[in-house]
XYZ file of C-alpha atoms in Angstrom:
682
model
C 23.714 -16.755 -3.420
C 22.416 -17.232 -6.949
C 21.821 -14.528 -9.512
C 19.616 -11.585 -8.528
C 16.910 -10.395 -10.889
C 15.323 -6.968 -10.325
C 11.695 -6.575 -11.395
C 11.057 -2.958 -12.340
C 8.295 -1.061 -14.078
C 5.691 1.706 -13.978
C 2.709 1.332 -11.638
C -0.305 -0.463 -13.180
C 1.689 -2.421 -15.741
C 0.907 -5.821 -14.173
C 4.204 -6.041 -12.313
C 2.704 -7.684 -9.224
C 0.859 -10.284 -11.304
C 4.068 -11.083 -13.158
C 6.013 -11.325 -9.901
C 3.465 -13.829 -8.589
C 3.662 -15.829 -11.825
C 7.453 -15.917 -11.790
C 7.804 -16.813 -8.132
C 4.704 -18.929 -7.520
C 4.079 -19.078 -3.789
C 7.729 -18.688 -2.872
C 7.660 -15.005 -2.035
C 8.577 -13.197 1.158
C 7.767 -9.655 2.255
C 9.929 -7.377 4.363
C 11.292 -3.871 4.385
C 14.224 -2.343 2.585
C 17.139 -2.041 4.995
C 16.814 1.149 6.987
C 13.435 2.209 5.560
C 9.849 1.022 5.801
C 9.144 0.729 2.083
C 7.896 -2.795 1.415
C 10.312 -5.198 -0.225
C 9.107 -8.373 -1.925
C 11.498 -11.154 -2.782
C 10.837 -14.477 -4.415
C 12.611 -17.422 -5.966
C 12.347 -18.462 -9.608
C 13.722 -21.787 -10.832
C 15.013 -21.925 -14.409
C 16.924 -24.857 -15.835
C 17.937 -26.190 -12.450
C 19.130 -22.799 -11.216
C 17.317 -20.842 -8.518
C 17.216 -17.088 -9.126
C 16.238 -14.436 -6.579
C 13.720 -11.899 -7.821
C 13.507 -8.530 -6.055
C 10.340 -6.580 -6.782
C 11.292 -2.881 -6.937
C 8.735 -0.167 -6.075
C 6.558 0.877 -9.030
C 8.258 3.882 -10.610
C 8.047 5.995 -13.748
C 11.685 7.064 -13.807
C 14.863 6.957 -11.769
C 15.236 10.684 -11.500
C 12.352 11.927 -9.349
C 12.606 12.826 -5.707
C 10.217 10.306 -4.173
C 11.618 7.789 -1.698
C 10.416 4.855 -3.820
C 12.295 6.028 -6.883
C 15.443 6.718 -4.913
C 15.343 3.210 -3.462
C 14.897 1.657 -6.907
C 17.759 3.698 -8.345
C 20.041 2.979 -5.421
C 19.281 -0.738 -5.629
C 20.272 -0.856 -9.291
C 23.351 1.306 -8.842
C 24.684 -0.140 -5.609
C 23.305 -3.672 -5.284
C 23.854 -4.384 -8.980
C 21.199 -6.934 -9.958
C 22.476 -9.323 -12.596
C 19.499 -8.637 -14.862
C 16.551 -6.242 -14.668
C 13.210 -7.448 -16.002
C 11.402 -4.267 -16.970
C 7.632 -4.631 -17.250
C 6.144 -2.268 -19.830
C 2.540 -1.644 -20.827
C 2.143 -2.678 -24.473
C -0.785 -0.297 -24.887
C 1.223 2.667 -23.610
C 4.653 1.798 -24.918
C 6.260 5.200 -25.315
C 5.719 6.250 -21.728
C 6.731 2.850 -20.317
C 9.984 2.805 -22.269
C 11.316 5.908 -20.514
C 12.343 3.765 -17.549
C 13.793 1.127 -19.876
C 15.995 3.689 -21.567
C 17.181 5.085 -18.262
C 18.185 1.611 -17.106
C 19.967 0.888 -20.363
C 21.815 4.183 -20.113
C 22.997 3.092 -16.692
C 24.445 -0.009 -18.310
C 21.981 -2.316 -16.619
C 21.536 -5.667 -18.458
C 17.806 -5.955 -19.045
C 15.003 -8.016 -20.502
C 11.778 -6.241 -21.440
C 8.492 -7.943 -20.547
C 6.003 -6.492 -23.016
C 2.977 -7.046 -20.820
C -0.768 -6.737 -21.453
C -0.395 -7.438 -25.158
C -3.946 -8.824 -25.124
C -5.332 -5.496 -23.919
C -3.204 -3.649 -26.488
C -4.409 -5.884 -29.306
C -8.024 -5.371 -28.298
C -7.434 -1.650 -28.666
C -5.940 -2.097 -32.106
C -2.323 -1.654 -30.977
C 0.240 -4.065 -32.429
C 3.857 -3.980 -31.258
C 6.557 -5.273 -33.595
C 8.645 -7.224 -31.092
C 11.495 -7.834 -33.514
C 11.775 -4.132 -34.334
C 11.671 -3.224 -30.648
C 14.468 -5.666 -29.852
C 16.563 -4.225 -32.660
C 16.006 -0.610 -31.610
C 16.699 -1.187 -27.904
C 19.252 -3.954 -28.221
C 17.662 -6.076 -25.496
C 15.402 -9.148 -25.482
C 11.673 -8.327 -25.590
C 9.112 -10.958 -24.554
C 5.327 -10.470 -25.048
C 3.439 -11.522 -21.905
C -0.027 -11.548 -20.368
C 0.774 -11.821 -16.677
C -2.831 -12.356 -15.583
C -3.123 -15.557 -17.636
C 0.529 -16.615 -17.502
C 0.979 -16.334 -21.262
C 4.608 -15.762 -22.204
C 5.916 -16.228 -18.657
C 7.874 -19.387 -19.468
C 9.366 -17.637 -22.494
C 10.381 -14.747 -20.260
C 12.140 -17.115 -17.868
C 14.013 -18.664 -20.787
C 15.156 -15.272 -22.091
C 16.307 -14.197 -18.626
C 18.322 -17.396 -18.273
C 19.814 -16.883 -21.740
C 20.710 -13.288 -20.863
C 22.458 -14.464 -17.720
C 24.331 -17.139 -19.640
C 25.428 -14.592 -22.234
C 26.677 -12.223 -19.564
C 28.601 -14.965 -17.848
C 30.015 -16.112 -21.156
C 31.503 -12.684 -21.705
C 33.604 -13.220 -18.626
C 32.579 -10.241 -16.563
C 29.437 -8.636 -15.359
C 28.289 -5.780 -17.459
C 29.955 -6.534 -20.790
C 27.993 -4.822 -23.500
C 26.293 -2.540 -21.016
C 27.827 0.538 -22.586
C 26.514 -0.275 -26.043
C 23.291 1.597 -25.577
C 23.536 5.333 -26.161
C 20.691 7.782 -26.587
C 21.410 10.123 -29.536
C 21.351 13.484 -27.769
C 22.499 15.436 -30.797
C 25.820 17.058 -31.552
C 25.462 20.121 -29.346
C 24.291 18.239 -26.250
C 26.891 15.533 -26.833
C 29.649 18.168 -26.824
C 28.377 19.426 -23.472
C 28.220 15.904 -22.052
C 31.805 15.226 -23.151
C 32.994 18.430 -21.452
C 31.158 17.428 -18.288
C 32.828 14.001 -18.432
C 36.200 15.683 -18.758
C 35.430 17.998 -15.840
C 34.438 15.081 -13.626
C 37.582 13.156 -14.505
C 39.771 16.249 -14.118
C 38.395 16.983 -10.664
C 38.593 13.334 -9.632
C 34.856 13.120 -8.925
C 33.538 9.583 -9.150
C 30.232 7.893 -8.400
C 30.123 4.240 -7.261
C 28.715 2.034 -10.001
C 28.496 4.801 -12.593
C 30.789 5.654 -15.507
C 31.791 9.303 -16.103
C 29.455 9.308 -19.126
C 26.492 8.133 -17.031
C 27.338 10.593 -14.253
C 27.515 13.438 -16.782
C 24.083 12.540 -18.184
C 22.475 12.167 -14.762
C 23.922 15.437 -13.471
C 22.888 17.201 -16.652
C 19.285 16.082 -16.256
C 19.247 17.076 -12.559
C 19.058 13.592 -11.052
C 18.586 14.139 -7.307
C 20.486 10.992 -6.336
C 23.591 12.087 -8.242
C 23.264 15.721 -7.177
C 23.086 14.760 -3.507
C 26.141 12.521 -3.945
C 27.974 15.335 -5.722
C 27.219 17.738 -2.882
C 29.328 15.570 -0.562
C 32.418 15.940 -2.750
C 34.998 18.597 -1.934
C 35.172 19.698 -5.569
C 31.398 20.024 -5.923
C 31.414 23.860 -6.164
C 33.942 23.770 -9.012
C 31.957 21.217 -10.985
C 28.674 23.007 -10.337
C 30.233 26.126 -11.806
C 31.175 24.158 -14.924
C 27.692 22.612 -15.112
C 25.953 25.966 -14.801
C 28.257 27.512 -17.394
C 27.570 24.740 -19.908
C 23.836 24.995 -19.275
C 23.893 28.778 -19.804
C 25.909 28.418 -23.000
C 23.542 25.811 -24.393
C 20.522 27.917 -23.489
C 21.928 30.764 -25.568
C 22.289 28.389 -28.526
C 19.012 26.444 -28.241
C 16.753 28.700 -26.234
C 16.390 26.207 -23.354
C 18.664 24.835 -20.655
C 20.707 21.640 -20.506
C 18.277 19.719 -18.303
C 15.401 20.386 -20.680
C 17.572 19.483 -23.654
C 18.584 16.076 -22.226
C 15.043 15.097 -21.255
C 13.582 16.427 -24.500
C 16.107 14.466 -26.602
C 15.375 11.291 -24.655
C 11.639 11.642 -25.207
C 12.342 12.359 -28.864
C 14.271 9.104 -29.129
C 11.403 7.217 -27.473
C 8.911 8.797 -29.819
C 10.953 7.505 -32.733
C 11.124 4.005 -31.251
C 7.373 3.933 -30.724
C 6.729 5.192 -34.258
C 8.784 2.335 -35.704
C 7.595 -0.447 -33.426
C 3.908 0.318 -32.929
C 1.080 -0.005 -35.431
C -2.437 1.149 -34.642
C -5.654 -0.160 -36.196
C -7.933 2.838 -36.094
C -10.899 0.704 -37.166
C -11.150 -0.544 -33.569
C -11.990 2.903 -32.299
C -15.374 1.667 -31.085
C -13.702 -0.565 -28.503
C -11.764 2.384 -27.227
C -14.966 4.277 -26.695
C -16.362 1.452 -24.525
C -13.754 2.118 -21.845
C -14.352 5.824 -22.224
C -18.086 5.337 -21.840
C -17.560 3.392 -18.594
C -15.337 6.147 -17.262
C -17.874 8.775 -18.203
C -20.252 7.132 -15.734
C -17.973 6.024 -12.898
C -15.955 9.255 -12.872
C -18.901 11.564 -13.555
C -18.739 14.700 -11.405
C -22.252 14.066 -10.002
C -22.708 10.304 -10.345
C -19.156 9.216 -9.533
C -19.227 9.721 -5.768
C -22.697 8.199 -5.092
C -21.724 5.259 -7.281
C -18.499 4.805 -5.330
C -20.360 4.909 -2.021
C -22.993 2.509 -3.374
C -20.369 -0.017 -4.417
C -18.700 0.296 -1.021
C -22.034 -0.309 0.728
C -22.648 -3.353 -1.490
C -19.232 -4.743 -0.534
C -20.022 -4.588 3.169
C -23.502 -6.020 2.674
C -22.157 -9.002 0.736
C -19.335 -9.438 3.245
C -21.866 -9.727 6.020
C -24.411 -11.874 4.185
C -21.858 -14.353 2.851
C -19.618 -14.328 5.912
C -22.265 -15.053 8.550
C -23.024 -18.684 7.679
C -19.343 -19.605 7.499
C -18.582 -17.714 10.711
C -21.459 -19.512 12.473
C -20.092 -22.855 11.324
C -16.597 -21.892 12.467
C -17.906 -20.695 15.810
C -19.701 -23.994 16.304
C -16.548 -25.919 15.445
C -14.456 -23.852 17.862
C -17.109 -24.301 20.565
C -17.113 -28.078 20.033
C -13.330 -28.095 20.157
C -13.432 -26.184 23.431
C -15.949 -28.594 24.943
C -13.876 -31.554 23.803
C -10.695 -30.074 25.235
C -12.477 -29.279 28.485
C -13.706 -32.862 28.723
C -10.271 -34.273 28.011
C -8.608 -32.019 30.604
C -11.244 -32.839 33.205
C -10.881 -36.574 32.583
C -7.120 -36.248 32.962
C -7.573 -34.480 36.286
C -5.892 -31.296 35.028
C -5.657 -28.439 37.572
C -8.505 -25.893 37.387
C -6.004 -23.185 36.422
C -4.908 -25.143 33.347
C -8.514 -25.813 32.397
C -9.242 -22.094 32.729
C -6.180 -21.259 30.612
C -7.342 -23.501 27.791
C -11.068 -22.787 27.979
C -11.120 -19.096 28.927
C -7.786 -17.916 27.557
C -7.082 -19.855 24.368
C -10.523 -20.947 23.191
C -12.525 -18.076 24.650
C -10.018 -15.375 23.673
C -8.311 -16.347 20.431
C -11.300 -18.384 19.235
C -13.609 -15.406 19.539
C -11.311 -13.452 17.182
C -10.556 -16.218 14.673
C -14.258 -16.779 14.138
C -14.370 -13.531 12.147
C -11.829 -14.711 9.580
C -14.558 -15.410 6.945
C -15.719 -11.782 7.072
C -12.172 -10.462 6.781
C -11.290 -12.837 3.961
C -14.416 -11.878 2.013
C -13.721 -8.177 2.476
C -10.221 -8.689 1.080
C -11.675 -10.657 -1.858
C -13.923 -7.747 -2.814
C -11.160 -5.167 -2.327
C -8.758 -7.244 -4.457
C -11.390 -7.560 -7.201
C -11.960 -3.804 -7.218
C -8.215 -3.151 -7.289
C -7.527 -5.629 -10.083
C -10.410 -4.350 -12.190
C -9.003 -0.827 -12.108
C -12.007 0.628 -10.263
C -10.119 1.558 -7.084
C -8.126 4.135 -9.039
C -11.445 5.607 -10.221
C -12.521 5.794 -6.580
C -9.458 7.891 -5.802
C -10.184 10.013 -8.864
C -13.755 10.866 -7.848
C -12.528 11.717 -4.345
C -9.934 14.135 -5.719
C -12.234 17.146 -5.751
C -13.199 16.531 -2.126
C -9.580 16.051 -1.152
C -8.572 19.265 -2.864
C -11.474 21.152 -1.298
C -10.125 20.019 2.058
C -6.664 21.252 1.172
C -5.168 17.863 0.415
C -3.682 16.314 -2.693
C -5.928 13.756 -4.406
C -3.204 11.187 -3.925
C -3.927 11.362 -0.198
C -6.996 9.207 -0.771
C -4.830 6.297 -1.921
C -3.256 5.778 1.539
C -6.748 6.170 2.970
C -8.015 3.374 0.741
C -5.103 1.190 1.823
C -6.074 2.003 5.390
C -9.171 -0.166 4.965
C -6.785 -3.124 4.978
C -4.254 -2.054 7.604
C -3.180 1.368 8.824
C 0.513 0.398 8.987
C 1.179 0.001 5.215
C -1.102 2.966 4.531
C 1.151 5.099 6.731
C 4.169 3.877 4.756
C 2.408 4.641 1.474
C 2.238 8.369 2.301
C 5.722 8.465 0.788
C 4.013 8.915 -2.585
C 3.117 12.449 -1.466
C 5.756 14.943 -2.492
C 4.894 17.847 -0.214
C 5.722 17.478 3.513
C 2.558 19.414 4.381
C 0.269 17.000 2.509
C 2.112 14.030 3.936
C 1.905 15.218 7.542
C -1.815 15.956 7.356
C -2.488 12.589 5.716
C -0.457 10.776 8.365
C -2.475 12.429 11.113
C -5.866 11.451 9.664
C -5.091 7.929 8.424
C -5.830 6.202 11.773
C -9.493 7.143 11.349
C -9.826 4.746 8.426
C -11.484 1.507 9.477
C -8.760 -1.117 9.220
C -9.634 -4.812 9.038
C -8.641 -5.222 12.698
C -11.743 -3.264 13.676
C -14.025 -5.448 11.569
C -14.424 -8.246 14.178
C -15.600 -5.637 16.696
C -18.025 -4.147 14.155
C -19.401 -7.523 13.098
C -19.879 -8.708 16.667
C -21.636 -5.609 17.991
C -23.626 -4.896 14.830
C -24.858 -8.488 14.728
C -25.902 -8.453 18.369
C -27.577 -5.055 18.499
C -28.751 -4.135 14.988
C -30.022 -7.373 13.473
C -30.956 -6.942 9.809
C -29.538 -3.426 9.828
C -26.068 -4.679 10.782
C -24.525 -4.093 7.288
C -25.879 -0.538 7.324
C -24.419 0.039 10.791
C -20.997 -1.204 9.645
C -21.176 0.841 6.446
C -22.002 3.939 8.508
C -18.846 3.425 10.580
C -16.671 3.247 7.476
C -18.284 6.414 6.135
C -17.955 8.100 9.537
C -14.242 7.303 9.566
C -13.825 8.942 6.151
C -15.872 11.982 7.180
C -13.880 12.457 10.391
C -10.638 12.043 8.434
C -11.519 14.673 5.846
C -12.883 17.064 8.496
C -9.714 16.662 10.559
C -7.662 17.239 7.404
C -9.576 20.461 6.744
C -8.974 21.713 10.278
C -5.303 20.709 10.316
C -4.791 22.228 6.868
C -6.230 25.563 7.938
C -4.487 25.739 11.314
C -1.268 23.818 11.937
C -0.391 23.200 8.276
C -1.587 26.192 6.298
C -1.015 26.222 2.573
C -2.395 25.196 -0.802
C -2.142 21.704 -2.208
C -1.394 20.861 -5.824
C -3.969 19.240 -8.101
C -4.063 15.502 -8.706
C -2.157 14.135 -11.680
C -3.086 10.487 -11.729
C -3.043 7.732 -14.294
C -6.218 5.704 -14.613
C -5.154 2.134 -15.385
C -7.009 0.218 -18.093
C -9.925 -1.929 -16.983
C -9.220 -5.612 -16.441
C -11.389 -8.597 -15.764
C -10.008 -9.834 -12.414
C -8.900 -13.452 -12.374
C -10.070 -15.788 -9.611
C -6.486 -16.890 -9.053
C -5.203 -13.345 -8.619
C -8.091 -12.199 -6.416
C -8.036 -15.186 -4.081
C -4.274 -15.165 -3.881
C -4.263 -11.530 -2.819
C -7.100 -12.105 -0.334
C -5.368 -15.144 1.134
C -2.051 -13.333 1.561
C -3.775 -10.555 3.478
C -6.066 -12.914 5.393
C -3.140 -15.118 6.357
C -1.569 -12.102 8.040
C -4.706 -11.868 10.203
C -4.445 -15.535 11.176
C -0.745 -15.144 11.919
C -1.523 -12.122 14.047
C -4.252 -14.064 15.877
C -1.802 -16.879 16.526
C 0.938 -14.655 17.894
C 0.272 -11.100 18.949
C -3.422 -11.485 19.766
C -2.741 -14.791 21.500
C -0.166 -13.088 23.724
C -2.570 -10.220 24.431
C -5.513 -12.410 25.442
C -3.223 -14.508 27.641
C -2.191 -11.260 29.300
C -5.858 -10.492 29.910
C -6.426 -14.020 31.205
C -3.480 -13.712 33.594
C -4.767 -10.359 34.827
C -8.172 -11.946 35.361
C -6.584 -14.617 37.629
C -4.408 -12.294 39.678
C -3.903 -11.740 42.503
C -3.898 -15.422 43.378
C -7.051 -16.656 44.982
C -9.287 -14.044 43.430
C -12.403 -15.174 41.569
C -11.651 -15.411 37.837
C -12.463 -12.238 35.899
C -14.036 -10.587 38.907
C -13.902 -6.892 39.695
C -11.288 -7.684 42.364
C -8.850 -9.090 39.797
C -6.093 -6.949 38.277
C -7.993 -6.370 35.050
C -11.135 -5.729 37.083
C -9.351 -3.013 39.052
C -7.910 -1.554 35.862
C -11.320 -1.525 34.206
C -12.930 -0.065 37.317
C -10.461 2.832 37.225
C -11.406 3.631 33.627
C -15.135 2.885 33.840
C -16.285 6.190 35.445
C -14.711 8.103 32.573
C -16.696 6.019 30.095
C -20.021 6.400 31.870
C -21.043 9.558 29.901
C -20.538 7.553 26.684
C -22.981 4.901 27.875
C -20.604 1.988 28.414
C -19.279 2.475 31.905
C -18.763 -1.215 32.760
C -15.288 -2.234 33.834
C -15.315 -5.007 31.186
C -15.668 -2.391 28.441
C -12.844 -0.399 30.005
C -10.537 -3.446 29.997
C -11.438 -4.247 26.382
C -10.636 -0.692 25.225
C -7.356 -0.542 27.174
C -6.126 -3.851 25.742
C -7.411 -2.793 22.314
C -4.351 -0.560 22.245
C -2.293 -3.664 21.521
C -4.463 -4.555 18.535
C -8.071 -3.730 17.832
C -9.014 -7.405 17.488
C -8.067 -7.805 21.134
C -11.241 -5.875 22.035
C -13.233 -8.949 21.047
C -10.636 -11.309 22.454
C -10.731 -9.510 25.795
C -14.513 -9.884 26.006
C -14.149 -13.538 25.070
C -11.529 -14.094 27.762
C -13.282 -12.125 30.493
C -16.649 -13.715 29.808
C -15.145 -17.143 29.121
C -17.524 -17.816 26.252
C -17.372 -18.125 22.458
C -18.842 -15.710 19.937
C -22.396 -16.956 20.528
C -21.850 -16.689 24.248
C -20.606 -13.122 23.935
C -23.662 -12.290 21.852
C -25.888 -13.549 24.645
C -24.059 -11.642 27.388
C -23.247 -8.316 25.740
C -26.790 -6.858 26.086
C -26.188 -6.952 29.844
C -23.522 -4.275 29.396
C -24.762 -2.238 26.424
C -27.949 -0.786 25.040
C -28.052 -0.474 21.225
C -27.254 3.239 21.543
C -24.362 2.580 23.925
C -23.144 -0.182 21.604
C -22.974 2.246 18.673
C -21.150 4.782 20.865
C -18.693 2.009 21.794
C -18.153 1.262 18.097
C -17.509 4.971 17.426
C -14.956 4.945 20.244
C -13.329 1.819 18.773
C -13.223 3.456 15.353
C -11.601 6.718 16.420
C -9.512 6.180 19.542
C -5.748 5.670 19.677
C -4.538 3.348 16.909
C -2.761 0.147 17.873
C 0.880 0.083 18.971
C 2.032 -1.016 15.502
C 0.468 2.095 13.955
C 1.962 4.322 16.630
C 5.391 2.797 15.966
C 5.030 3.245 12.194
C 3.920 6.851 12.681
C 6.900 7.592 14.920
C 9.254 6.045 12.380
C 7.816 8.006 9.466
C 7.735 11.360 11.259
C 10.788 10.766 13.453
C 9.051 12.916 16.027
C 7.895 12.017 19.528
C 6.097 15.355 19.655
C 3.818 14.546 16.721
C 3.418 10.951 17.883
C 2.213 12.194 21.245
C -0.078 14.653 19.496
C -1.577 11.802 17.437
C -2.287 9.684 20.518
C -3.757 12.593 22.472
C -5.981 14.119 19.800
C -7.391 10.814 18.519
C -8.251 9.777 22.089
C -9.967 13.045 22.927
C -11.783 13.092 19.590
C -12.973 9.493 20.023
C -14.187 10.121 23.546
C -15.969 13.322 22.540
C -17.623 11.618 19.572
C -18.781 8.648 21.676
C -20.267 10.948 24.318
C -21.923 13.033 21.609
C -23.479 9.947 20.005
C -24.785 8.578 23.290
C -25.997 11.807 24.849
C -27.310 13.107 21.534
C -29.144 9.836 20.960
C -30.740 10.017 24.404
C -31.929 13.562 23.728
C -33.537 12.264 20.545
C -35.180 9.469 22.508
C -33.097 6.684 20.959
C -31.931 5.100 24.189
């Protein structure tokens, strides 16, 4: 295996854009061993050598308690990347350098990517790269990841750093050169802690006694938890507490505060020497502020956010329909051609049914919605890249806090619009177990992209020109149910107060077409892959059930799926959709929500246009909306259930999730249908 390069940095510093630039399309996504935090790896070729780049979770420091930060710290300490490329925000240098200094203290060979220099320059901030290199003792390369500027130079400096390290004969030579000046008093304490560690024989894999002394002094949770496993931990803790008490008598504050304060003091000095500000460009600064005054306004912010969301769905529908119609026609023609070929070859009727009803009718009826899903991801990526999504979370903070949740809880909810599985993983950003548990329990109500084909199909068939409004209402309903459920859970099963949101608003960016379409394609490709594997298997299962027992009429009420649907149908009658076909679709929707459409396609043996013609036989518009509400709220797919179980490690809470979402969905669907009838709507 070639050299390993770790890509580290604060959130919102352009790390993902830089990763894409460095790796091109040669990236793979998986999980860190043993945990569900996403791991991205890619290959970068420099001078004939292929280097592996590991994208670490976005972190501010290595010392906090979050799972992401622990994973990043453990990767650097235990896996020992050959070089760390640390991405820093040129317009916010002092804060970004805290992570750099921590890595250098750990003896990690590093190259600093001074990113977003264009944005810094536009704000009148100039960074003296030469001075910064001299002060930190590491290569510093100015970059603009969104345009690719400086990326080749960064590759060259990384290769040179590797060559220098190899030339020194052993990994890590020169790593101990960097020392933060903690001052005479703190240094004396650190030396005594080093001596205590050595005297007691306490060691930490990958860390020198000096590094261990610093990390223990500043209260690093990773080192403290490792120390707790040592037999001599109580003796060292007594020494540590004694030194901290002694220092507090001398300085007026404890050792942990002293170490962190001295480090920030050093960074302040570095920034003062390396950064120059042109105050004459203050007007440009106020432009960003003026935008934020509107989009984060306490009265205007939320309506504006909802308006933008509604516009996204309207455009998704308007632009996606023509392409979806073309795709549906192409799939229909393909089906007819295949049917003709099979018939001319004298293929058995069962094989013809498999191809026409199972593959084309089932998978084809799901794939036809790819344009809508791709467009939705394009708009979401544009909003994320522009920096507006963070503003959306900000304006929702007051609502979240009113409901007893941390404002950060809205971030997993936003991710839930793409897929509930990564949104469940992202609850790890929440520090308090109470906030995390409530958020986990309400996340499945967010309309993931898997539900979109169902929405688009039913809304198009039953609501005509008002289809975008119907879809928008479902997204809003999901949010409202989520926040209401959070309020109830927070005041019953998980009582307690939540802390206020402390969130960084990233600078505004003009999204690039390359970045937006790349992100949308990566997410959309997952949908196609899912349609070609999991959904394919599910619709074939439905097709097989529609043909069994042998000799039964295909997709009749006497078939296995017909009997299954007939058993469920009476329960669904009060919600207005008591047909056995609807029952089968909802049952198989447990595998994946897209399968709801695929099941209709398979059972009816028709494409999307054919489904549109047949569906009114089973639903009235009111019953169709109740069915959509059921689809929105009932048990999430098996992948979400598995992710929830893994995150909570509790079958009890997993069972609770399945039960309460099902009952809530059923109750809401019945309420919509019966309430609508009372109002004379159906």
